[in-house]
PDB file of C-alpha atoms in Angstrom:
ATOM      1  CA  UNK A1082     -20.237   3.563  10.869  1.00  0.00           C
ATOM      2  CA  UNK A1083     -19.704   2.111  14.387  1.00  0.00           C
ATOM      3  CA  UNK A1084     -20.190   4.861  17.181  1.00  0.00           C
ATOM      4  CA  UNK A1085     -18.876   3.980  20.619  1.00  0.00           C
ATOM      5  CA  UNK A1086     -19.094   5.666  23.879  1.00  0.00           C
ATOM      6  CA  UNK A1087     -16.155   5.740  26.070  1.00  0.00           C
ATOM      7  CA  UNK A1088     -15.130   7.682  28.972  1.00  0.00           C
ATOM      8  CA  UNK A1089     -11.633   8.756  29.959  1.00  0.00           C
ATOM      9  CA  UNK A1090      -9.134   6.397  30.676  1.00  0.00           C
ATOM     10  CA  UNK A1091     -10.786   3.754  28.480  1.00  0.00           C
ATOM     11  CA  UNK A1092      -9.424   2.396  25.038  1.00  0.00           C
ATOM     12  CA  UNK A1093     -11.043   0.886  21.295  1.00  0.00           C
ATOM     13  CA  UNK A1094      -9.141  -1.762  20.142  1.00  0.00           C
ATOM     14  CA  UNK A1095      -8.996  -2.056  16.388  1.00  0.00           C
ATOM     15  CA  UNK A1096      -7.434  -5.468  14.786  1.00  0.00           C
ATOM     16  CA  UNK A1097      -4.325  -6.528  16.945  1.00  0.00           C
ATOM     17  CA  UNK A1098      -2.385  -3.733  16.891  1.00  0.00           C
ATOM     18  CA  UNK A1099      -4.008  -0.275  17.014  1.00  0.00           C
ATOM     19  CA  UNK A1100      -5.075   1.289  20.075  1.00  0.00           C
ATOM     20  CA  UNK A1101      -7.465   4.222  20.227  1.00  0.00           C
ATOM     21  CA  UNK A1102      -7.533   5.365  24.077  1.00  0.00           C
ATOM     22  CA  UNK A1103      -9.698   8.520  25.091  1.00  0.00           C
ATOM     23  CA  UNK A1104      -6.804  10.475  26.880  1.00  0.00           C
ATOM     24  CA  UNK A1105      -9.118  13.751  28.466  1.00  0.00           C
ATOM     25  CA  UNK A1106     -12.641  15.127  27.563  1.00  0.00           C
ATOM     26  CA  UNK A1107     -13.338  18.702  27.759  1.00  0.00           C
ATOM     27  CA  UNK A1108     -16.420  20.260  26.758  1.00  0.00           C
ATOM     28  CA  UNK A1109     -16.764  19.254  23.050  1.00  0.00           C
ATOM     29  CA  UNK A1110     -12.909  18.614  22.826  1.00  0.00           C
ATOM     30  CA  UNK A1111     -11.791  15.169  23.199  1.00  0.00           C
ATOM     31  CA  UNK A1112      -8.033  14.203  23.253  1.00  0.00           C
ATOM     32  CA  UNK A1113      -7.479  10.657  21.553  1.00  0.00           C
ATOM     33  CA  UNK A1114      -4.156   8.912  21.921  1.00  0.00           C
ATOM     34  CA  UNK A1115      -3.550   6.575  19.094  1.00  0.00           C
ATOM     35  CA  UNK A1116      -0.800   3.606  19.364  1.00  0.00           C
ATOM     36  CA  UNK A1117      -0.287   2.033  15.955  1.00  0.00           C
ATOM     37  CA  UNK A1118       2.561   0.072  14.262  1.00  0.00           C
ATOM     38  CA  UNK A1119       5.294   2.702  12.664  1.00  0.00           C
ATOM     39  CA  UNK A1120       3.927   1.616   8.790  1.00  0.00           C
ATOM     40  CA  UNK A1121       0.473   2.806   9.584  1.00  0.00           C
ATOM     41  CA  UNK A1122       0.272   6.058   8.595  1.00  0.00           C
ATOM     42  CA  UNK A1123      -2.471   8.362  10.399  1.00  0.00           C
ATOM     43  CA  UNK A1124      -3.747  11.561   9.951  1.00  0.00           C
ATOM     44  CA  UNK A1125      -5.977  13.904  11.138  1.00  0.00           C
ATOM     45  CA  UNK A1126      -8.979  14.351   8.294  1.00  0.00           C
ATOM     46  CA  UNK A1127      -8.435  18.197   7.074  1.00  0.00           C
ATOM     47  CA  UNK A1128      -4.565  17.313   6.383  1.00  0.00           C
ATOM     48  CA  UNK A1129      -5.849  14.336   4.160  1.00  0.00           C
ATOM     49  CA  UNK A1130      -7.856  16.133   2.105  1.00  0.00           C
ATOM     50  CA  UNK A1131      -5.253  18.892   1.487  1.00  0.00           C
ATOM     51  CA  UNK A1132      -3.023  16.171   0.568  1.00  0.00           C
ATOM     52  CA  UNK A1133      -5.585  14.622  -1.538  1.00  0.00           C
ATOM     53  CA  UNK A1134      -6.166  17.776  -3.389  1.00  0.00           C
ATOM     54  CA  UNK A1135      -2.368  18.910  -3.563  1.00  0.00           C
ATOM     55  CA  UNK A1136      -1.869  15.395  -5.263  1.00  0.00           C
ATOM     56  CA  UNK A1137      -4.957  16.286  -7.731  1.00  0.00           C
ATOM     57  CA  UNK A1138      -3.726  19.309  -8.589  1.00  0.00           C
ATOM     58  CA  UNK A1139       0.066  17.472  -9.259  1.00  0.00           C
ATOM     59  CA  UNK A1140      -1.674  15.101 -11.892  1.00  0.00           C
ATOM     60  CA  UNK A1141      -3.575  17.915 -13.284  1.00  0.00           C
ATOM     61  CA  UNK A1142      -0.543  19.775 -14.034  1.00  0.00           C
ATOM     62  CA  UNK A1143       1.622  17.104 -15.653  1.00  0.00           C
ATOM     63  CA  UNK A1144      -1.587  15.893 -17.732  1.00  0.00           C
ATOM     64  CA  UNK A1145      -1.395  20.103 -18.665  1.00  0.00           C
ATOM     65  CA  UNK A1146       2.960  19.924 -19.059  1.00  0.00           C
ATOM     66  CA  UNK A1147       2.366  16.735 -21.409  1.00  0.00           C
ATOM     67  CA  UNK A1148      -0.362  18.767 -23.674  1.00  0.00           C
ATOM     68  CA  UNK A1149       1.124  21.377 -23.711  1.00  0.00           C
ATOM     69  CA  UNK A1150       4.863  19.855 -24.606  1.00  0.00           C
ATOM     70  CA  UNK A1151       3.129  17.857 -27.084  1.00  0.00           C
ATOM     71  CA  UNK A1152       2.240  20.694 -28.804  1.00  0.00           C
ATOM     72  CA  UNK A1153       5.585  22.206 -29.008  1.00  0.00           C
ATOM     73  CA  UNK A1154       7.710  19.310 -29.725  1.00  0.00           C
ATOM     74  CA  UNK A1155       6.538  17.249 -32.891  1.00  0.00           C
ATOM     75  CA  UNK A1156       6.784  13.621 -32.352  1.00  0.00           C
ATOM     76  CA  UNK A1157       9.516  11.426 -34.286  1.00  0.00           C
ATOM     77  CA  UNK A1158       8.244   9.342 -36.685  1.00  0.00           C
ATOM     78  CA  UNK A1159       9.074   5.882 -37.421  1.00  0.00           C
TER      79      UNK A1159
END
C-alpha cells in the first residue's frame, strides 16, 4: 500500500486519467474529489462489499433453484 500525505487543495494522480484531489479536511473527515473517465466505475468500500455479498447470495440461490428443480423434474433421457 502507498500512503501519501496531502493537504487541501492538492491532487494524486493515478495513470493518465484519474484524479484524486483532497477537496476539505475536517477533523478526521476528509472530502476527496475523484475525476475519472465515465467507464471507470468507483465506489465507496461498504457499498462494494454489499454488492459483493448480494451477488454471493444470487449464485447461492440459483446453485439452490437448480438442486432443487433437479430434484423435481427428472431429466430426459437419450
Amino acid at each position: 500500500m502507498l500512503i501519501l500525505s496531502r493537504n487541501k487543495g492538492q491532487k494524486i494522480m493515478i495513470n493518465d486519467n484519474i484524479v484524486l484531489s483532497v477537496i476539505e479536511v475536517n477533523g478526521d473527515q476528509v472530502r476527496i474529489g475523484i475525476e475519472a473517465p465515465a467507464n471507470v466505475t468507483i465506489y465507496r468500500d461498504e457499498i462494494y462489499e454489499a454488492i459483493k455479498q448480494q451477488n454471493q447470495n444470487a449464485v447461492d440461490f440459483n446453485e439452490d433453484i437448480q438442486n432443487i428443480l433437479q430434484t423435481v423434474i427428472p431429466r430426459k433421457k437419450k
